[in-house]
Amino acid sequence: MSDTVVVGLDVGGTSTRALAVTLAGERLGTGRAGGGNPTSHGAGRAAAELLTALRAALSGVDPARVRAGTIGLAGAGRLLADPAGRAAFDGAWRDAGLRCPYAVHGDALVAYASGTPHAHGTVLIAGTGAIAAQVRDLRLDRVADGHGWLLGDAGSGFWLGREAVRRLLADLDAGRAPGPLGRRVLAELLGVERVADRPRDTVDAVVQAVTRRPPVELSRLAPLVVAAAVAAEPVAAGLIGAAAGHLADSAARIRPPGATDPVVLGGGLLTGDTPLAAAVGAELARRWPDAPLTTAGDGAAGAAWLAARDLPEVADPAALHALLVPATP
Amino acid sequence: MSDTVVVGLDVGGTSTRALAVTLAGERLGTGRAGGGNPTSHGAGRAAAELLTALRAALSGVDPARVRAGTIGLAGAGRLLADPAGRAAFDGAWRDAGLRCPYAVHGDALVAYASGTPHAHGTVLIAGTGAIAAQVRDLRLDRVADGHGWLLGDAGSGFWLGREAVRRLLADLDAGRAPGPLGRRVLAELLGVERVADRPRDTVDAVVQAVTRRPPVELSRLAPLVVAAAVAAEPVAAGLIGAAAGHLADSAARIRPPGATDPVVLGGGLLTGDTPLAAAVGAELARRWPDAPLTTAGDGAAGAAWLAARDLPEVADPAALHALLVPATP
């Protein structure tokens, strides 16, 4: 049984990560490549990054030992519906020397599986965007938000960044001096904290600095909000609280009241010791007091576990989860 | 004195309108041309539309009789700061046979002047976008919002359209059947009111239908919200109330508490007998109970009055306003 190897891949917008691991939990290789989201980068580019990460993870591993694989990626449904995209991924899989089948799942399911082996539960993700999903029998069931920055992503990094700018503009309109968060936003966008003698000139400069770039890049201001909230800046603390409320609202659209199965928090804003993670945790504990709360870990390991658990030699998927997926601190 | 003619122009994103009128209020000619906003169309195109409208208004008028002119347009400040843009407008003015000077003002000031001759007051405009401005001595003083759809325009047509889609998506996420407004939005965006067997397919189709077009086109859904609110649809009524609150908040950033000078309502959503105009009127009356409320009228006439009032032969600008600017019903 320890001869058997599984492969997990976590394909994100900015990086692709691969893991080859035995059913005993021995990590044989890892690989990393550039962003491979087929929706934003095209399936051909995504497949090329996939191959790079796969080859690195499999260097020194006999590919005949690999018995199963799972690829987690955003927009999985769109890839599966696109014959050309599917063919590009098939080609990368073969070019890596793999002959076993592989499954494609949404990145939300892989994040969930990196946090818990429980068959049913909820995953709530906040990074640049935001999405909540209900998991049933380790399949994504219903989904809330993930609607993108124009229509949704409430409580995401984009949302925090945009709201920080909106609060700054409201201060400037009203002739109020910006507070600590507003000054940090000014410094980031304009290079200076000072408001012009005509505050409307600063308003115009801020609007132009934001609209010169793709809207989603407002999310780069989210770390300023997080840092200011750590320092108890009141505007930032208010935004973090509002974001936590939006994220819990999204979860509530799909998660029944009184549910006791686990909630997994994922995405850059909810993993690690961030004020948003703490605020969301408190909000979830208030709404679902009996639900265990865990944090997403290594997505490639979660994907590898999803691949392995259906193999005939796996008797106890939960025990295998403990072996394959490192516990998140 | 009745020999003296003034010219007013109202240059908007979708149309340019010109009026030639005597100081006795005799309307000698009007002209209409395509959108001439120099920010969105370029100064050359804007100047060409200006010339078309001017020539139509002046057909049969001896241009030597024209003693003053005013052009109102969005982005007036940017035009004035751009020598090439200013030269293009100078050229159009000369090509129309005019030798008198002209002034360029923001469209918000012209809207204000089309509603009142009072030297000080507030103008609140909601169309595709939204802006509030304080007027002092018939000059734009402080401005609130007008920050564009990505960062502002709270309570605008864009805002109403986006919120209508967001409410629809929230219903679909939660597995609730869309209400009357949601069904109208579905019909507008997808051509059918029916939700797919997998509601997430409808969610994806809605998001794609919106993101295929420029974001600002969400404002084309605003009339659906207005019509549904007229029919007392509760979601639409709630959105109209929230939009009125946002618009009044923008006014409150620049208008002192207790102010008693007039407020002029402008823009397609606040002129005419719309539920948003009524809701904003009620909200303003609550916050500034002693302020007269008027509605913007013919912008070209407002511009003509701004041009005329500084002429030496004008003794009573308020009386001239009554002659030049038709009362709004």
Coordinates of N, CA and C in Angstrom, one line a residue, chain A residues 84-213:
Chain A
A84 N -11.9 21.7 -25.5 CA -10.5 22.1 -25.8 C -9.7 22.2 -24.5
G85 N -10.3 22.8 -23.5 CA -9.7 23.0 -22.2 C -9.4 21.6 -21.6
R86 N -10.4 20.8 -21.6 CA -10.2 19.5 -21.1 C -9.1 18.7 -21.8
A87 N -9.0 18.9 -23.1 CA -8.0 18.2 -23.9 C -6.6 18.7 -23.5
A88 N -6.5 20.0 -23.3 CA -5.2 20.6 -22.9 C -4.7 20.0 -21.5
F89 N -5.7 19.9 -20.6 CA -5.3 19.3 -19.3 C -5.0 17.8 -19.4
D90 N -5.7 17.1 -20.3 CA -5.4 15.7 -20.5 C -4.0 15.5 -21.1
G91 N -3.7 16.5 -22.0 CA -2.3 16.4 -22.6 C -1.2 16.6 -21.6
A92 N -1.4 17.6 -20.7 CA -0.4 17.9 -19.7 C -0.3 16.7 -18.7
W93 N -1.4 16.0 -18.4 CA -1.4 14.9 -17.5 C -0.5 13.7 -18.2
R94 N -0.8 13.5 -19.5 CA 0.0 12.4 -20.2 C 1.5 12.8 -20.3
D95 N 1.7 14.1 -20.6 CA 3.1 14.6 -20.8 C 3.9 14.4 -19.5
A96 N 3.2 14.4 -18.4 CA 3.9 14.2 -17.1 C 4.2 12.7 -16.9
G97 N 3.7 11.9 -17.8 CA 3.9 10.5 -17.7 C 2.8 9.7 -16.9
L98 N 1.8 10.4 -16.6 CA 0.7 9.8 -15.8 C -0.3 9.1 -16.6
R99 N -0.7 7.9 -16.2 CA -1.6 7.1 -16.9 C -2.9 6.8 -16.1
C100 N -2.9 7.2 -14.8 CA -4.1 7.0 -14.0 C -5.1 8.1 -14.3
P101 N -6.4 7.9 -13.9 CA -7.4 9.0 -14.1 C -7.2 10.1 -13.1
Y102 N -7.8 11.3 -13.5 CA -7.7 12.4 -12.5 C -9.1 13.0 -12.5
A103 N -9.4 13.7 -11.4 CA -10.6 14.4 -11.2 C -10.4 15.9 -11.1
V104 N -11.3 16.7 -11.6 CA -11.2 18.2 -11.4 C -12.3 18.6 -10.5
H105 N -11.9 19.4 -9.5 CA -12.9 19.9 -8.5 C -12.7 21.4 -8.4
G106 N -13.7 22.1 -7.9 CA -13.6 23.5 -7.7 C -12.6 23.8 -6.5
D107 N -11.9 25.0 -6.6 CA -10.9 25.3 -5.6 C -11.6 25.3 -4.2
A108 N -12.9 25.6 -4.1 CA -13.5 25.7 -2.8 C -13.6 24.3 -2.2
L109 N -13.8 23.3 -3.0 CA -13.9 22.0 -2.4 C -12.5 21.5 -1.9
V110 N -11.5 21.8 -2.7 CA -10.1 21.5 -2.3 C -9.7 22.2 -1.0
A111 N -10.1 23.5 -0.9 CA -9.9 24.3 0.4 C -10.6 23.6 1.5
Y112 N -11.8 23.2 1.3 CA -12.6 22.5 2.4 C -11.9 21.2 2.8
A113 N -11.5 20.4 1.8 CA -10.8 19.1 2.1 C -9.5 19.3 2.8
S114 N -8.9 20.5 2.6 CA -7.6 20.7 3.3 C -7.8 21.1 4.8
G115 N -9.1 21.3 5.2 CA -9.4 21.7 6.5 C -10.1 20.6 7.3
T116 N -10.8 19.7 6.7 CA -11.6 18.7 7.4 C -11.8 17.5 6.5
P117 N -11.9 16.3 7.1 CA -12.3 15.1 6.3 C -13.9 14.9 6.3
H118 N -14.6 15.7 7.0 CA -16.0 15.5 7.2 C -16.7 15.6 5.9
A119 N -17.7 14.7 5.6 CA -18.3 14.7 4.3 C -19.2 15.9 4.0
H120 N -19.8 16.4 5.1 CA -20.7 17.6 5.0 C -20.2 18.7 5.8
G121 N -20.4 19.9 5.2 CA -20.0 21.1 6.0 C -20.0 22.3 5.1
T122 N -19.4 23.4 5.5 CA -19.4 24.7 4.8 C -18.0 25.2 4.7
V123 N -17.7 25.8 3.5 CA -16.4 26.4 3.4 C -16.6 27.9 3.0
L124 N -15.9 28.7 3.7 CA -16.1 30.2 3.5 C -14.7 30.8 3.2
I125 N -14.6 31.4 2.0 CA -13.3 31.8 1.5 C -13.3 33.3 1.3
A126 N -12.3 34.0 1.8 CA -12.1 35.4 1.5 C -10.7 35.7 1.1
G127 N -10.4 36.1 -0.1 CA -9.1 36.6 -0.5 C -9.4 37.8 -1.3
T128 N -8.9 37.8 -2.6 CA -9.3 38.9 -3.5 C -10.8 39.0 -3.6
G129 N -11.4 37.8 -3.8 CA -12.9 37.6 -3.9 C -13.4 36.9 -2.6
A130 N -14.7 36.6 -2.7 CA -15.3 35.9 -1.5 C -16.3 35.0 -2.0
I131 N -16.4 33.8 -1.4 CA -17.4 32.8 -1.8 C -17.7 31.9 -0.6
A132 N -18.9 31.4 -0.5 CA -19.2 30.4 0.5 C -19.8 29.2 -0.2
A133 N -19.6 28.0 0.2 CA -20.1 26.9 -0.4 C -20.5 25.8 0.6
Q134 N -21.6 25.1 0.3 CA -22.1 24.0 1.1 C -21.5 22.7 0.5
V135 N -20.9 21.9 1.3 CA -20.4 20.6 0.8 C -21.2 19.5 1.3
R136 N -21.6 18.6 0.4 CA -22.4 17.4 0.7 C -21.7 16.2 0.1
D137 N -21.4 15.2 0.9 CA -20.7 14.0 0.3 C -19.4 14.4 -0.4
L138 N -18.7 15.4 0.1 CA -17.5 15.9 -0.5 C -17.7 16.3 -1.9
R139 N -18.8 16.9 -2.2 CA -19.1 17.6 -3.5 C -19.6 19.0 -3.2
L140 N -19.2 20.0 -4.0 CA -19.8 21.3 -3.8 C -21.3 21.2 -4.1
D141 N -22.1 21.6 -3.2 CA -23.5 21.6 -3.4 C -23.9 23.0 -3.7
R142 N -24.5 23.8 -2.8 CA -24.9 25.1 -3.1 C -23.8 26.1 -2.8
V143 N -23.8 27.2 -3.6 CA -22.8 28.2 -3.5 C -23.4 29.6 -3.3
A144 N -22.8 30.4 -2.5 CA -23.3 31.8 -2.3 C -22.1 32.8 -2.6
D145 N -22.5 33.8 -3.3 CA -21.5 34.9 -3.7 C -20.5 34.3 -4.6
G146 N -19.3 34.7 -4.6 CA -18.4 34.4 -5.7 C -18.8 35.1 -7.0
H147 N -19.6 36.2 -6.9 CA -20.1 36.8 -8.1 C -19.2 37.8 -8.7
G148 N -18.0 37.9 -8.2 CA -17.0 38.9 -8.8 C -17.2 40.3 -8.2
W149 N -16.2 41.1 -8.4 CA -16.1 42.4 -7.7 C -17.2 43.3 -8.1
L150 N -17.7 43.2 -9.3 CA -18.7 44.2 -9.7 C -20.1 44.0 -9.0
L151 N -20.4 42.7 -8.8 CA -21.7 42.4 -8.3 C -21.7 41.8 -6.9
G152 N -20.5 41.3 -6.5 CA -20.5 40.6 -5.2 C -19.2 40.7 -4.5
D153 N -18.7 39.5 -4.1 CA -17.4 39.4 -3.3 C -17.5 40.3 -2.1
A154 N -18.7 40.3 -1.4 CA -18.9 41.1 -0.2 C -18.0 40.6 0.9
G155 N -17.3 41.5 1.5 CA -16.4 41.2 2.6 C -15.0 40.7 2.1
S156 N -14.7 40.7 0.8 CA -13.5 40.3 0.3 C -12.4 41.3 0.4
G157 N -11.2 41.0 0.0 CA -10.1 42.0 -0.1 C -10.4 43.1 -1.0
F158 N -11.1 42.8 -2.2 CA -11.5 43.9 -3.0 C -12.5 44.8 -2.3
W159 N -13.4 44.2 -1.6 CA -14.5 45.0 -0.8 C -13.8 45.9 0.2
L160 N -12.9 45.3 1.0 CA -12.2 46.1 2.0 C -11.4 47.3 1.4
G161 N -10.7 47.0 0.3 CA -10.0 48.1 -0.3 C -10.9 49.2 -0.9
R162 N -12.0 48.8 -1.5 CA -12.9 49.8 -2.1 C -13.5 50.6 -0.9
E163 N -14.0 49.9 0.1 CA -14.6 50.7 1.2 C -13.6 51.6 1.9
A164 N -12.4 51.2 2.0 CA -11.4 52.1 2.6 C -11.2 53.4 1.8
V165 N -11.3 53.2 0.4 CA -11.2 54.4 -0.4 C -12.5 55.2 -0.3
R166 N -13.6 54.6 -0.2 CA -14.9 55.3 -0.1 C -14.9 56.1 1.2
R167 N -14.5 55.6 2.3 CA -14.4 56.3 3.6 C -13.5 57.5 3.4
L168 N -12.4 57.3 2.8 CA -11.4 58.4 2.6 C -12.1 59.6 1.8
L169 N -12.8 59.2 0.7 CA -13.4 60.2 -0.2 C -14.6 60.9 0.6
A170 N -15.3 60.2 1.4 CA -16.3 60.8 2.2 C -15.7 61.9 3.1
D171 N -14.6 61.5 3.8 CA -13.9 62.5 4.6 C -13.5 63.7 3.8
L172 N -12.9 63.5 2.7 CA -12.4 64.6 1.8 C -13.6 65.5 1.4
D173 N -14.7 64.8 0.9 CA -15.9 65.6 0.5 C -16.4 66.5 1.7
A174 N -16.4 65.9 2.9 CA -17.0 66.7 4.0 C -16.0 67.6 4.6
G175 N -14.8 67.7 4.1 CA -13.8 68.6 4.7 C -13.2 68.1 6.0
R176 N -13.3 66.8 6.3 CA -12.7 66.3 7.5 C -11.3 65.8 7.2
A177 N -10.4 66.0 8.1 CA -9.0 65.4 7.9 C -9.1 63.9 8.0
P178 N -8.5 63.2 7.0 CA -8.5 61.8 7.0 C -7.8 61.2 8.3
G179 N -8.3 60.1 8.8 CA -7.7 59.5 10.0 C -6.6 58.6 9.5
P180 N -6.1 57.8 10.5 CA -4.8 57.0 10.2 C -5.0 56.1 9.0
L181 N -6.2 55.4 8.9 CA -6.3 54.5 7.7 C -6.4 55.3 6.4
G182 N -7.1 56.5 6.4 CA -7.2 57.3 5.2 C -5.9 57.8 4.8
R183 N -5.0 58.2 5.8 CA -3.7 58.7 5.4 C -2.8 57.6 4.8
R184 N -3.0 56.3 5.3 CA -2.2 55.2 4.7 C -2.7 55.0 3.3
V185 N -4.0 55.1 3.1 CA -4.5 54.9 1.7 C -4.0 55.9 0.8
L186 N -4.0 57.2 1.3 CA -3.5 58.3 0.5 C -2.0 58.0 0.1
A187 N -1.2 57.6 1.1 CA 0.2 57.4 0.8 C 0.4 56.3 -0.2
E188 N -0.5 55.2 -0.1 CA -0.3 54.1 -1.0 C -0.7 54.5 -2.4
L189 N -1.8 55.3 -2.5 CA -2.3 55.6 -3.9 C -1.6 56.8 -4.5
L190 N -1.2 57.8 -3.7 CA -0.7 59.0 -4.3 C 0.8 59.3 -3.9
G191 N 1.3 58.5 -2.9 CA 2.7 58.7 -2.5 C 2.9 59.8 -1.5
V192 N 1.8 60.5 -1.2 CA 1.9 61.5 -0.1 C 0.6 61.4 0.7
E193 N 0.7 61.7 2.0 CA -0.4 61.7 2.9 C -1.2 63.0 2.9
R194 N -0.5 64.1 2.4 CA -1.1 65.4 2.6 C -2.3 65.6 1.7
V195 N -3.3 66.3 2.2 CA -4.4 66.7 1.4 C -4.1 68.0 0.7
A196 N -4.5 68.2 -0.6 CA -4.2 69.4 -1.3 C -5.0 70.6 -0.7
D197 N -4.6 71.8 -1.0 CA -5.3 72.9 -0.5 C -6.7 72.9 -0.9
R198 N -7.0 72.5 -2.2 CA -8.3 72.3 -2.6 C -8.6 70.8 -2.4
P199 N -9.3 70.3 -1.4 CA -9.4 68.9 -1.2 C -10.0 68.1 -2.4
R200 N -10.8 68.9 -3.2 CA -11.3 68.2 -4.4 C -10.2 67.8 -5.4
D201 N -9.1 68.5 -5.3 CA -7.9 68.0 -6.2 C -7.4 66.6 -5.7
T202 N -7.4 66.5 -4.4 CA -7.0 65.2 -3.8 C -8.1 64.1 -4.2
V203 N -9.4 64.5 -4.1 CA -10.4 63.5 -4.5 C -10.2 63.1 -5.9
D204 N -10.0 64.1 -6.8 CA -9.8 63.7 -8.2 C -8.6 62.8 -8.4
A205 N -7.5 63.1 -7.7 CA -6.3 62.3 -7.8 C -6.5 60.9 -7.3
V206 N -7.3 60.8 -6.3 CA -7.5 59.4 -5.7 C -8.4 58.6 -6.7
V207 N -9.4 59.3 -7.2 CA -10.3 58.6 -8.2 C -9.5 58.1 -9.4
Q208 N -8.6 59.0 -9.9 CA -7.8 58.7 -11.1 C -6.8 57.6 -10.8
A209 N -6.2 57.6 -9.6 CA -5.2 56.6 -9.3 C -5.9 55.2 -9.2
V210 N -7.1 55.2 -8.8 CA -7.8 53.9 -8.7 C -8.3 53.5 -10.1
T211 N -8.9 54.4 -10.8 CA -9.5 54.0 -12.1 C -8.4 53.7 -13.2
R212 N -7.2 54.2 -13.0 CA -6.1 53.8 -13.9 C -5.8 52.3 -14.0
R213 N -6.1 51.6 -12.9 CA -5.8 50.2 -12.8 C -7.0 49.4 -12.9

